[in-house]
PDB file of C-alpha atoms in Angstrom:
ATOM      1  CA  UNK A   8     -49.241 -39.127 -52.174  1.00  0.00           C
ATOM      2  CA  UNK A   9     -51.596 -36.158 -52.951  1.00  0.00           C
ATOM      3  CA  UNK A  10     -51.083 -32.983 -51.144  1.00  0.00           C
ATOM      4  CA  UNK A  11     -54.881 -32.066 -50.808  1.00  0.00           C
ATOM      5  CA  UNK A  12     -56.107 -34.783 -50.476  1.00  0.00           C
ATOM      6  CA  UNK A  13     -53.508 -36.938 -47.962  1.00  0.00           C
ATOM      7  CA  UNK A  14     -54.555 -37.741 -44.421  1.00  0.00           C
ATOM      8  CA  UNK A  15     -51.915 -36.070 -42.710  1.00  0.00           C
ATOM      9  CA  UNK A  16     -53.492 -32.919 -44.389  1.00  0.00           C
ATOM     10  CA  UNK A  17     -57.276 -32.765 -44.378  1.00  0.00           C
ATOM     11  CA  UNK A  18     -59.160 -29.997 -42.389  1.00  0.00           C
ATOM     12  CA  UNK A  19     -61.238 -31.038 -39.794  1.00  0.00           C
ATOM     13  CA  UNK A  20     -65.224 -31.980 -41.216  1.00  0.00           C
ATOM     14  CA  UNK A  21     -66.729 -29.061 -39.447  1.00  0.00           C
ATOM     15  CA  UNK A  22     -69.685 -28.027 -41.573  1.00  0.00           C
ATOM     16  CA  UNK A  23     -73.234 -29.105 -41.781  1.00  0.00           C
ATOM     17  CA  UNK A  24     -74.960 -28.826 -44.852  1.00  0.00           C
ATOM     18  CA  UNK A  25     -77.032 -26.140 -43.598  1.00  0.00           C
ATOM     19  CA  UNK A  26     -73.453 -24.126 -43.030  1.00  0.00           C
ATOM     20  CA  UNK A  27     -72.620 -24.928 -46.969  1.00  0.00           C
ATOM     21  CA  UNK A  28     -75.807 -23.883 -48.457  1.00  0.00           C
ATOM     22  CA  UNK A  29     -75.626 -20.693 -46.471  1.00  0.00           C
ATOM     23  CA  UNK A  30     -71.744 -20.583 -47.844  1.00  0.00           C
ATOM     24  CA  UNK A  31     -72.573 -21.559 -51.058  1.00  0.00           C
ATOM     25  CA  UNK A  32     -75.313 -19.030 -51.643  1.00  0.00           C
ATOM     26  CA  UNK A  33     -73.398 -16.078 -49.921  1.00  0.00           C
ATOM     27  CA  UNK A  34     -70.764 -16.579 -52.051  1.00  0.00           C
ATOM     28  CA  UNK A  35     -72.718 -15.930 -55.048  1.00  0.00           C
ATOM     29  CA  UNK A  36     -74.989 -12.940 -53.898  1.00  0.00           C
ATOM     30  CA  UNK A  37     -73.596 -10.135 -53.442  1.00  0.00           C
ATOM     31  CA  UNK A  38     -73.309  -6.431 -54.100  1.00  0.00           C
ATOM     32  CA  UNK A  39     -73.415  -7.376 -57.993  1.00  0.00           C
ATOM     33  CA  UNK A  40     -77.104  -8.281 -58.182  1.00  0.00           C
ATOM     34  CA  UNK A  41     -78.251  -4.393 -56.881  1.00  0.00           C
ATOM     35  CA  UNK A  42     -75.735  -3.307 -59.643  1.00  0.00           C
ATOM     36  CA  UNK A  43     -75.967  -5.284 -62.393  1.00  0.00           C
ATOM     37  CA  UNK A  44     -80.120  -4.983 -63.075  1.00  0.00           C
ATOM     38  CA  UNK A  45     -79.903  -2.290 -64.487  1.00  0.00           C
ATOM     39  CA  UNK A  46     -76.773  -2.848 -66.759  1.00  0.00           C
ATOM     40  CA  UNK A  47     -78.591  -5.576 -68.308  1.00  0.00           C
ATOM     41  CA  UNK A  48     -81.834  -4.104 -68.375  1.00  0.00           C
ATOM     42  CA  UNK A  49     -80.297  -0.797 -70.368  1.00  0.00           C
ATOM     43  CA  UNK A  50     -78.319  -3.345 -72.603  1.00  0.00           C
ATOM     44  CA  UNK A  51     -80.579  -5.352 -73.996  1.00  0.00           C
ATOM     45  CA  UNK A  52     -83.291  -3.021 -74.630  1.00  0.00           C
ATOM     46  CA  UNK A  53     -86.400  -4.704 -72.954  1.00  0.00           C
ATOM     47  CA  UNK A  54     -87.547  -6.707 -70.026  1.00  0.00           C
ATOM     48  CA  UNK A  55     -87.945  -9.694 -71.808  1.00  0.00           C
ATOM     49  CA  UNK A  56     -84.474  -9.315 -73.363  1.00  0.00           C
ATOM     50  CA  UNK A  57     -82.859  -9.014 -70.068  1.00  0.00           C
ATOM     51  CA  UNK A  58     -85.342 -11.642 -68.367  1.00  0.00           C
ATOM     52  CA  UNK A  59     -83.545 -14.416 -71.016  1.00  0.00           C
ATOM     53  CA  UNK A  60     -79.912 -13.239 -70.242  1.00  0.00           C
ATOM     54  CA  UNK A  61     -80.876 -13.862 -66.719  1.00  0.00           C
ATOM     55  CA  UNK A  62     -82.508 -17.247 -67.208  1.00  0.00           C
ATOM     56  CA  UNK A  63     -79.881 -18.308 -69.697  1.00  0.00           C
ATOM     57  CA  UNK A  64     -77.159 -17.522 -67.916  1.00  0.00           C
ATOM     58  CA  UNK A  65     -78.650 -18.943 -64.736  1.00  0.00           C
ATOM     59  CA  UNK A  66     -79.227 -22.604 -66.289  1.00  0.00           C
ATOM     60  CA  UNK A  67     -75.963 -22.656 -67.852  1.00  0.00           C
ATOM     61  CA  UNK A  68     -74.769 -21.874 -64.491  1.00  0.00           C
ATOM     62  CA  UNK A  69     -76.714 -24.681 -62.985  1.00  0.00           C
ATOM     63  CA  UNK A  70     -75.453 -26.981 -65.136  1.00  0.00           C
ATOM     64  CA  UNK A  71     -72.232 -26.428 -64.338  1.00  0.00           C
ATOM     65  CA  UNK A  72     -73.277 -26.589 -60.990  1.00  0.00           C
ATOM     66  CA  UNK A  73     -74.336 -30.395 -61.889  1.00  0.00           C
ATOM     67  CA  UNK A  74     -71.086 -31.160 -63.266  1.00  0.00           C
ATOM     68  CA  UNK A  75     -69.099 -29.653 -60.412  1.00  0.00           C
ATOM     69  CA  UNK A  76     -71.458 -31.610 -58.288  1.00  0.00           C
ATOM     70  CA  UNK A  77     -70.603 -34.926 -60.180  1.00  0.00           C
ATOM     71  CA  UNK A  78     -66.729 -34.249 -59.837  1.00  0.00           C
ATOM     72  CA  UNK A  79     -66.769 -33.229 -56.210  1.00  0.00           C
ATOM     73  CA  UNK A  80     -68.244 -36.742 -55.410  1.00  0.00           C
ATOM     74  CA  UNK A  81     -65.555 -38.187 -56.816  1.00  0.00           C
ATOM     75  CA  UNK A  82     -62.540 -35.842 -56.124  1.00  0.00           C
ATOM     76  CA  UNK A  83     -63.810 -34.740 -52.422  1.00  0.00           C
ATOM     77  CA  UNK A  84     -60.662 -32.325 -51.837  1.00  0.00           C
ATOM     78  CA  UNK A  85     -60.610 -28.930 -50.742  1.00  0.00           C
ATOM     79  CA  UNK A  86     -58.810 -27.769 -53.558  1.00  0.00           C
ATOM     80  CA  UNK A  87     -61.743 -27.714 -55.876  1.00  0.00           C
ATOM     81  CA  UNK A  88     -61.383 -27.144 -59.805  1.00  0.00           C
ATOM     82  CA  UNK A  89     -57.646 -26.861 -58.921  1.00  0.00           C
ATOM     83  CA  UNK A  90     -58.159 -30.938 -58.126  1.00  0.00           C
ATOM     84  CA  UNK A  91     -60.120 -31.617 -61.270  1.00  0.00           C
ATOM     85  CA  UNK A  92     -57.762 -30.008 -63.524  1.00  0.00           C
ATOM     86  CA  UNK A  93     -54.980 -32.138 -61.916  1.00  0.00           C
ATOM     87  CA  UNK A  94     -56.924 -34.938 -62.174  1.00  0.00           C
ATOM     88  CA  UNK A  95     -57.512 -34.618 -65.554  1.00  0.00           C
ATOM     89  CA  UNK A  96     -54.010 -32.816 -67.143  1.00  0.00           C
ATOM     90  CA  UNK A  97     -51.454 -33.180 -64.593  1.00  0.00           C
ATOM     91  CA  UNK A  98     -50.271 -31.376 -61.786  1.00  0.00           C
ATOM     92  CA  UNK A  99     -48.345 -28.463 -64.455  1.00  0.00           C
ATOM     93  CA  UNK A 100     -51.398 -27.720 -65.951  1.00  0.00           C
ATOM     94  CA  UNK A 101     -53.462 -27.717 -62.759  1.00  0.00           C
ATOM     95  CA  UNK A 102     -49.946 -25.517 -60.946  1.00  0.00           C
ATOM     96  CA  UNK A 103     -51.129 -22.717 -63.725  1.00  0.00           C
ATOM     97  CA  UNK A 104     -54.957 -22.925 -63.608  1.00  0.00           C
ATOM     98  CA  UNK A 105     -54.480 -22.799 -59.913  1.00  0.00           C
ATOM     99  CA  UNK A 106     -52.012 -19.436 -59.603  1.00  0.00           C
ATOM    100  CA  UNK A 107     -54.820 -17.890 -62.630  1.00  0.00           C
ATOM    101  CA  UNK A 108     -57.198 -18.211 -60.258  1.00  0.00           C
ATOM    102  CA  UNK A 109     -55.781 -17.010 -57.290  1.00  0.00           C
ATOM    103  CA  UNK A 110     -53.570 -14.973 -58.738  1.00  0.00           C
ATOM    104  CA  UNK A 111     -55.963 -13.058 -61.241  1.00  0.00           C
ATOM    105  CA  UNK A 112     -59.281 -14.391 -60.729  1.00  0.00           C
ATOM    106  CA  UNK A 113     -60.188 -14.121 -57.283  1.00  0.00           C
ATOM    107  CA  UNK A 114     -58.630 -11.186 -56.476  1.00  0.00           C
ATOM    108  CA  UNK A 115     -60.183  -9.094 -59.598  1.00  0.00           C
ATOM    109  CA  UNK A 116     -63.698 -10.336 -59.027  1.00  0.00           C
ATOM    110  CA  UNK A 117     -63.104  -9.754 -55.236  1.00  0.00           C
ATOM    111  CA  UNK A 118     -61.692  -6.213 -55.669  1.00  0.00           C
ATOM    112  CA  UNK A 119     -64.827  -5.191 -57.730  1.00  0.00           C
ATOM    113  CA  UNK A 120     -67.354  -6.307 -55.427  1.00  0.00           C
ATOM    114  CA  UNK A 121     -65.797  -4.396 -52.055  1.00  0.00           C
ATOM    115  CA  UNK A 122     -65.237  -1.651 -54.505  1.00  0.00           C
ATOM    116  CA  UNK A 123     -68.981  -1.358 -54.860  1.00  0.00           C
ATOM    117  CA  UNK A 124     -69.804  -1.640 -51.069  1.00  0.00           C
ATOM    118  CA  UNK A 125     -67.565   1.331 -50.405  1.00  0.00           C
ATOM    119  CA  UNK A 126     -69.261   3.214 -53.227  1.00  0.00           C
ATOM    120  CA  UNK A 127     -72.627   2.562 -50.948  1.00  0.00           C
ATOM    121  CA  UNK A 128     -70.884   3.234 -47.540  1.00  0.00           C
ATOM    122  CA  UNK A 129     -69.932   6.067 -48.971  1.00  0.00           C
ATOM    123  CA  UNK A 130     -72.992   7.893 -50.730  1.00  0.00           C
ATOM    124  CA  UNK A 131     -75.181   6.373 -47.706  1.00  0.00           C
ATOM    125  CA  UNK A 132     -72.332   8.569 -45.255  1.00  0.00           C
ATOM    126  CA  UNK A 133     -72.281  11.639 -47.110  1.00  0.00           C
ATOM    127  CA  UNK A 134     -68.380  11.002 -47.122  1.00  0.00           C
ATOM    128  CA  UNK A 135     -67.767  10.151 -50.821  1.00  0.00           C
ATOM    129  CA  UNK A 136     -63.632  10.795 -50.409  1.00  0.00           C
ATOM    130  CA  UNK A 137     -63.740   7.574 -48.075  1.00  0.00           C
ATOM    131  CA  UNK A 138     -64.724   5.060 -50.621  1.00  0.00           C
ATOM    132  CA  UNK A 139     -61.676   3.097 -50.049  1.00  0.00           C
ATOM    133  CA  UNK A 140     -61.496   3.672 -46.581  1.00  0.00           C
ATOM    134  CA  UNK A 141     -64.863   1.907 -46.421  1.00  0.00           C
ATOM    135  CA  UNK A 142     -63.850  -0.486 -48.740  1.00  0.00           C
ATOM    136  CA  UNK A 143     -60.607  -1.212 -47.397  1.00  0.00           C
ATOM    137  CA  UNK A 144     -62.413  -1.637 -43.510  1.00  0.00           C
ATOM    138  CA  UNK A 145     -65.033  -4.093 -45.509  1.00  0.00           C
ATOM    139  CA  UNK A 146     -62.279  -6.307 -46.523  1.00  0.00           C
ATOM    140  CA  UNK A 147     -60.586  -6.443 -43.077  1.00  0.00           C
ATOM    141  CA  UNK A 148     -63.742  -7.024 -41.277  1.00  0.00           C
ATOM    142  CA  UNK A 149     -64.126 -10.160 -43.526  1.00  0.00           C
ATOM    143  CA  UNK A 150     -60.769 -11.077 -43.378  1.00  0.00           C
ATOM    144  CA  UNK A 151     -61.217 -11.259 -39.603  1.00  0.00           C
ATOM    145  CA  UNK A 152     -63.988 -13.267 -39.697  1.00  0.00           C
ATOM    146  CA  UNK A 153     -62.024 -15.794 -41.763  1.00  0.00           C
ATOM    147  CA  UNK A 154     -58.995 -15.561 -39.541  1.00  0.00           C
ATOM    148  CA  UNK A 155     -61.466 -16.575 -36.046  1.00  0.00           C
ATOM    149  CA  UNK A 156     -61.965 -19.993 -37.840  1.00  0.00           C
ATOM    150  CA  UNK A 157     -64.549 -22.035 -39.742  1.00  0.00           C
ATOM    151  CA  UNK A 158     -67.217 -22.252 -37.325  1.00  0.00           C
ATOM    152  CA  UNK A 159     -67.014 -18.428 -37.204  1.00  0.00           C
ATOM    153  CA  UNK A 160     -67.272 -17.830 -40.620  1.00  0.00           C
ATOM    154  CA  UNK A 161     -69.746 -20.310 -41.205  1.00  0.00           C
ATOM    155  CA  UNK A 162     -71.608 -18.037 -38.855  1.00  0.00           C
ATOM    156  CA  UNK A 163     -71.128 -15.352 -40.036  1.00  0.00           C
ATOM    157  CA  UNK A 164     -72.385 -16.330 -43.624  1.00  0.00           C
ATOM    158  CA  UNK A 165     -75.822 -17.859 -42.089  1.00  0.00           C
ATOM    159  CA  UNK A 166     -76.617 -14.418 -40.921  1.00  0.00           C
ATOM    160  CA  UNK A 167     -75.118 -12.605 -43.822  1.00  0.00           C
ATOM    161  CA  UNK A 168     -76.662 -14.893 -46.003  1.00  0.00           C
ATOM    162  CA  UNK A 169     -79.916 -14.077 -44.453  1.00  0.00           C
ATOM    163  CA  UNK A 170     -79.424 -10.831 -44.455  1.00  0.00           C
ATOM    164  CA  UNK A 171     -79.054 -11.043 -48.624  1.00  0.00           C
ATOM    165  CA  UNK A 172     -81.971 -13.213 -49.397  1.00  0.00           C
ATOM    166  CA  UNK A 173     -84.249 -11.199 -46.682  1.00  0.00           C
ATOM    167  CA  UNK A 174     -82.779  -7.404 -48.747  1.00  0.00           C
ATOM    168  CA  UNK A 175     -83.837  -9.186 -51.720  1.00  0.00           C
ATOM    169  CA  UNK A 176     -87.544 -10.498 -50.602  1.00  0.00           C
ATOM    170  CA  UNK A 177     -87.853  -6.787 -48.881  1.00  0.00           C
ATOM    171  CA  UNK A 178     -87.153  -5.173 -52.316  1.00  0.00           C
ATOM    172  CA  UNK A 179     -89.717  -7.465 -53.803  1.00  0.00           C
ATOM    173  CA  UNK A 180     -92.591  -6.732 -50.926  1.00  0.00           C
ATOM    174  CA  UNK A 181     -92.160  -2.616 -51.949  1.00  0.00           C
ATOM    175  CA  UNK A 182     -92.660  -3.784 -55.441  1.00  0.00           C
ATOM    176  CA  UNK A 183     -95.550  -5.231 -55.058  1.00  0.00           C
ATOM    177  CA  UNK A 184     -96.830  -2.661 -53.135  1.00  0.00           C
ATOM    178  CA  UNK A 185     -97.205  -0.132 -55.380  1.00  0.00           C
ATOM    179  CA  UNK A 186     -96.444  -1.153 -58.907  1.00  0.00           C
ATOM    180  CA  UNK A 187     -95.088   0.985 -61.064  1.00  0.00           C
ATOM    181  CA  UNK A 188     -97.842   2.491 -63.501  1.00  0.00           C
ATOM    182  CA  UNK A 189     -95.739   4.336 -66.031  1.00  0.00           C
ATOM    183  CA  UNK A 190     -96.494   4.126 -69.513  1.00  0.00           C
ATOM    184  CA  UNK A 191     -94.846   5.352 -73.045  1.00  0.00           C
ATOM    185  CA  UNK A 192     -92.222   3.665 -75.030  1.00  0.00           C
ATOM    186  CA  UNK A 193     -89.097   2.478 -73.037  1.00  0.00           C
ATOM    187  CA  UNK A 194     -85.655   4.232 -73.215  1.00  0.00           C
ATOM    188  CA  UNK A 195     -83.462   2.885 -76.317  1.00  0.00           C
ATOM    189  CA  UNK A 196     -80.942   0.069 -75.100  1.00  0.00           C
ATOM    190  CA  UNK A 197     -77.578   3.001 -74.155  1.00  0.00           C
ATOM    191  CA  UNK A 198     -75.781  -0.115 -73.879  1.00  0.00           C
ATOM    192  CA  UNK A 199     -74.680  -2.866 -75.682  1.00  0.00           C
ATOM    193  CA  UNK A 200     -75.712  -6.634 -75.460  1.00  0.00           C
ATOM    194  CA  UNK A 201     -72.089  -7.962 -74.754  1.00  0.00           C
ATOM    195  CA  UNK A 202     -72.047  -5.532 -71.770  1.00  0.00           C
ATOM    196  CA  UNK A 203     -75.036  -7.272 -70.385  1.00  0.00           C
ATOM    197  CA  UNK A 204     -74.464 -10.452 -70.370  1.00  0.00           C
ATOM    198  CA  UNK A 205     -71.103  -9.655 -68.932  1.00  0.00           C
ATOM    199  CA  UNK A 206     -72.663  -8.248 -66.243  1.00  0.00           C
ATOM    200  CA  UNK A 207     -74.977 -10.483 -65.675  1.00  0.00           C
ATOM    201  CA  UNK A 208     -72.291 -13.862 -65.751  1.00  0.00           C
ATOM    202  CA  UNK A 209     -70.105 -11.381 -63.581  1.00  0.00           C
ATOM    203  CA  UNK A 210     -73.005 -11.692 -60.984  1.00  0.00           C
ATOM    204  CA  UNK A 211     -73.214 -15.234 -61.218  1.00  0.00           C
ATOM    205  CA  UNK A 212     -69.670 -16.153 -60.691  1.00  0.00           C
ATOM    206  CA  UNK A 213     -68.359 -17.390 -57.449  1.00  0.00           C
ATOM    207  CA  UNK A 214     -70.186 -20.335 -57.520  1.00  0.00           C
ATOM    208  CA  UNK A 215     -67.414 -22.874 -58.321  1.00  0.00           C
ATOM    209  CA  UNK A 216     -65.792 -21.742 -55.455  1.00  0.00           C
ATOM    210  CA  UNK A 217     -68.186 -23.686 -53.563  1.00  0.00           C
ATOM    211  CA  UNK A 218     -66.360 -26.824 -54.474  1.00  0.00           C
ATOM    212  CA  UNK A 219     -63.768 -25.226 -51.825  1.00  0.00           C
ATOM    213  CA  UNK A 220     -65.442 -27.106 -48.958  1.00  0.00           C
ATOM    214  CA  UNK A 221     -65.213 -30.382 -49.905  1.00  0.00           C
ATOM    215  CA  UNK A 222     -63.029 -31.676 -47.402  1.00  0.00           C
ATOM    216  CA  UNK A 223     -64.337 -29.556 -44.711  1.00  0.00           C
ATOM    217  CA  UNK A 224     -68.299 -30.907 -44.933  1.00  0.00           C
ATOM    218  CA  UNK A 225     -69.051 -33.639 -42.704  1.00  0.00           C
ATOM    219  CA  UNK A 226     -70.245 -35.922 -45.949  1.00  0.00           C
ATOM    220  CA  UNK A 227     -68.452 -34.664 -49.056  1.00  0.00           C
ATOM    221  CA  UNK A 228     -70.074 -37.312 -51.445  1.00  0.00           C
ATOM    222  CA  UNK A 229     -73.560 -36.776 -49.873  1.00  0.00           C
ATOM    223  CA  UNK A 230     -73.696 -32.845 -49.485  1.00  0.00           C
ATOM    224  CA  UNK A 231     -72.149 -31.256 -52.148  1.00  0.00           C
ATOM    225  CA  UNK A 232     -74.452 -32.178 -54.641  1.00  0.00           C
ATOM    226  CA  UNK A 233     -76.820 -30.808 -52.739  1.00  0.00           C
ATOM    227  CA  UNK A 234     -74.822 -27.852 -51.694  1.00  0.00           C
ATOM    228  CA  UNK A 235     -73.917 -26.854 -55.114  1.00  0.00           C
ATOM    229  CA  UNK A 236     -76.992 -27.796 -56.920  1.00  0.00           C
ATOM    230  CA  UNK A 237     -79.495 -26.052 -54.126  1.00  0.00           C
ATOM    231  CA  UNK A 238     -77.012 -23.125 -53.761  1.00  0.00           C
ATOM    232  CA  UNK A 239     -77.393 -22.038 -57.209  1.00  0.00           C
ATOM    233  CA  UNK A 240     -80.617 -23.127 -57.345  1.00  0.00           C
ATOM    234  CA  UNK A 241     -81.363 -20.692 -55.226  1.00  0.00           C
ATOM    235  CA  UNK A 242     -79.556 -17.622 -56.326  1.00  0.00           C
ATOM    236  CA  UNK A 243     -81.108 -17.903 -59.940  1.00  0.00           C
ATOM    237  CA  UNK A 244     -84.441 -17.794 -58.441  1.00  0.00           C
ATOM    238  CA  UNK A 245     -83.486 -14.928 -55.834  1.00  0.00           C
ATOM    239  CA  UNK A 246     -81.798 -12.875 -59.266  1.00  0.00           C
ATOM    240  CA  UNK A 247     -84.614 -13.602 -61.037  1.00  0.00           C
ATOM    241  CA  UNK A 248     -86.978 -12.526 -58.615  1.00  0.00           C
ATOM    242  CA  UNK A 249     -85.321  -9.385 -58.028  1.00  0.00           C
ATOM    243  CA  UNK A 250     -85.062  -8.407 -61.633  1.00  0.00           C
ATOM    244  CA  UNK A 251     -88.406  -8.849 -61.894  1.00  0.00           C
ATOM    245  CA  UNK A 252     -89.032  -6.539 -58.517  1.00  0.00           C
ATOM    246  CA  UNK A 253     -87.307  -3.806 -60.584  1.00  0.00           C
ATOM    247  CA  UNK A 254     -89.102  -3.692 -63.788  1.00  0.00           C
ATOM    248  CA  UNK A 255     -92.864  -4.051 -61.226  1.00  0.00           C
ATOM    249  CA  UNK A 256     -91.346  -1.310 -59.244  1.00  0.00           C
ATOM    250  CA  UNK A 257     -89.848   1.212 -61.090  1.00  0.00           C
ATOM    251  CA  UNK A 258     -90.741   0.042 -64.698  1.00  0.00           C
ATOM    252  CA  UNK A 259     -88.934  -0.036 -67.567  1.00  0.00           C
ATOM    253  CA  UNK A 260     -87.260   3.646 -67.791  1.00  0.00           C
ATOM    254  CA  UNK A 261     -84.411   5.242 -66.746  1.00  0.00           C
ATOM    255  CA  UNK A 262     -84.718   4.452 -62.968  1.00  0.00           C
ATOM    256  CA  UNK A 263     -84.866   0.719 -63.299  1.00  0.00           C
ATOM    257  CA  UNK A 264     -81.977   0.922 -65.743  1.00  0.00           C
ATOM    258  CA  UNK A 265     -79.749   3.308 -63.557  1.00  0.00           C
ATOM    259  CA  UNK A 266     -76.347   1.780 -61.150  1.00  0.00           C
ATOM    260  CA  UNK A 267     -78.412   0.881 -57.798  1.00  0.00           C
ATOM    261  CA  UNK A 268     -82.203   0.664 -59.157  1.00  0.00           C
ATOM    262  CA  UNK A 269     -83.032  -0.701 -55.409  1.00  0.00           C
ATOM    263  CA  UNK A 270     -82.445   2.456 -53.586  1.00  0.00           C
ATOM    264  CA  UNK A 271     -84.868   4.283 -56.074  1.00  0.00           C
ATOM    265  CA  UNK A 272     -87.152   1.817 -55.298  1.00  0.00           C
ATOM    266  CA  UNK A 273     -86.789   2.237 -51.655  1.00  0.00           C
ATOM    267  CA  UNK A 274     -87.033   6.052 -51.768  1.00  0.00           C
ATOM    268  CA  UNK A 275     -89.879   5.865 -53.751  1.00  0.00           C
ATOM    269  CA  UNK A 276     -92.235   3.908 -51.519  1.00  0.00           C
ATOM    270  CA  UNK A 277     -90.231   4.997 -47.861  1.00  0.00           C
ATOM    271  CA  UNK A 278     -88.471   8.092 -48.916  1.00  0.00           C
ATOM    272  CA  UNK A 279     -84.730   8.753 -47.366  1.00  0.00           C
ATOM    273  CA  UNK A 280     -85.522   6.740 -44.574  1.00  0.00           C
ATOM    274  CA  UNK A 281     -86.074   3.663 -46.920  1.00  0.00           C
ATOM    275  CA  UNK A 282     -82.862   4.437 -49.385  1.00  0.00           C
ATOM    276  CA  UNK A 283     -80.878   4.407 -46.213  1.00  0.00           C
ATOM    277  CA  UNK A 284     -82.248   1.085 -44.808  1.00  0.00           C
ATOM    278  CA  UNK A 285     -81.611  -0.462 -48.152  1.00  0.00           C
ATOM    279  CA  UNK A 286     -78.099   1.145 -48.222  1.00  0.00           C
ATOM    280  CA  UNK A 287     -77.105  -0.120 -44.993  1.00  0.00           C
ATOM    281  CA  UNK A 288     -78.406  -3.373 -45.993  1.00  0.00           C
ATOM    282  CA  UNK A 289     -76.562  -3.433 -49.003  1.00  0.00           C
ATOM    283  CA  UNK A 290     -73.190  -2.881 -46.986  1.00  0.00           C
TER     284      UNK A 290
END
């Protein structure tokens, strides 16, 4: 008898596929996009440089998506690649990829991203000793919201998802606004390429985790494929589209290369007003 996937223990089929496309995508975008722009754009050298890491790494990422897709259909469990690996090698091998992730994985990519919404909370505050305060009272907050049940959190991610994709289309509007009109020879790359594309897969990850809600849609084998396909789907356009909101807004010099390109942006067109709305939204 299978653990995950025996009767006695499936989770209740709770979630729409409107709830898993707003999970799916909210589990992708995140603080990294507003950080990582930059970081790639400095890295590579040029826009078109870092427009190719970006739509590289997005397709790979959507093909994986497709694959996932294919093996959720016919391993609907909530444990995900966990279920696939023990599908495939046995339950050792799937006992060690399963402790990597949650053990290392996870908690590392997790860590990084709350890390950089304290940063914001933070600067936005004035009170740049409470970083970790902030951070740590980010990671409760969620942690609450994931303790009050599924319906909850799913939720909580539509309007957080929202939230993202509407920061995102905001950014976009003040770039088009006003386009940057600098001209002159962009900055020499002051990063490497490997440090790019890093950060730019580092932004994409989190989609597999998707696969987590297999047993908890209300049709596995119809919505994930759809879920996982539509979710990234989206968030390579949504990256892409930002990235390009950077380089139309701020150009291609130091600003759109610097740690949170958005909020120079936003000051730009709104002034401190603007950097703080963007801020907030960011947290």
């Amino acid at each position: 008898m299978r653990g995950a996937g025996s009767s006695a223990g499936r989770l209740r089929r709770q979630l729409s596929r409107t709830d898993g496309l707003a999970i799916g995508i909210g589990s992708v975008i995140g603080t990294g996009i507003f950080r990582t722009t930059g970081t790639v754009l400095a890295g590579t050298g040029g826009v078109w440089a870092a427009t190719a890491v970006w739509l590289v790494l997005g397709l790979a990422t959507l093909a994986g998506a497709t694959l996932y897709a294919d093996l959720a259909s016919r391993v609907p469990e909530a444990g995900g690649p966990y279920a696939y690996v023990r599908e495939a090698f046995g339950r050792r091998v799937a006992f060690v990829d399963g402790w990597l992730d949650a053990g290392v994985v996870k908690p590392t990519s997790q860590a990084a991203a709350i890390a950089v919404v304290g940063e914001i909370a933070a600067n936005a505050t004035g009170l740049v000793a409470w970083s970790r305060g902030f951070a740590a009272a980010a990671y409760l907050l969620v942690l609450g919201l994931t303790l009050a049940g599924v319906k909850a959190g799913a939720l909580a991610q539509r309007v957080f998802t929202t939230l993202k994709l509407g920061t995102i289309a905001f950014v976009l509007v003040l770039a088009c606004v006003a386009p940057a009109r600098e001209g002159g020879p962009a900055p020499a790359a002051s990063l490497d390429v490997a440090t790019a594309v890093a950060g730019a897969w580092f932004t994409y990850l989190g989609w597999s985790d998707i696969t987590m809600l297999a047993e908890e849609l209300e049709d596995p084998r119809r919505d994930m494929r759809v879920v996982l396909v539509g979710s990234v789907g989206t968030v390579v356009a949504a990256y892409l589209a930002f990235h390009g909101a950077m380089v139309l807004g701020l150009g291609d010099g130091a600003l759109a290369r610097s740690d949170l390109p958005a909020l120079h942006l936003a000051s730009r067109r709104l002034g401190a007003a603007g950097e703080s709305l963007i801020s907030a939204a960011l947290v």
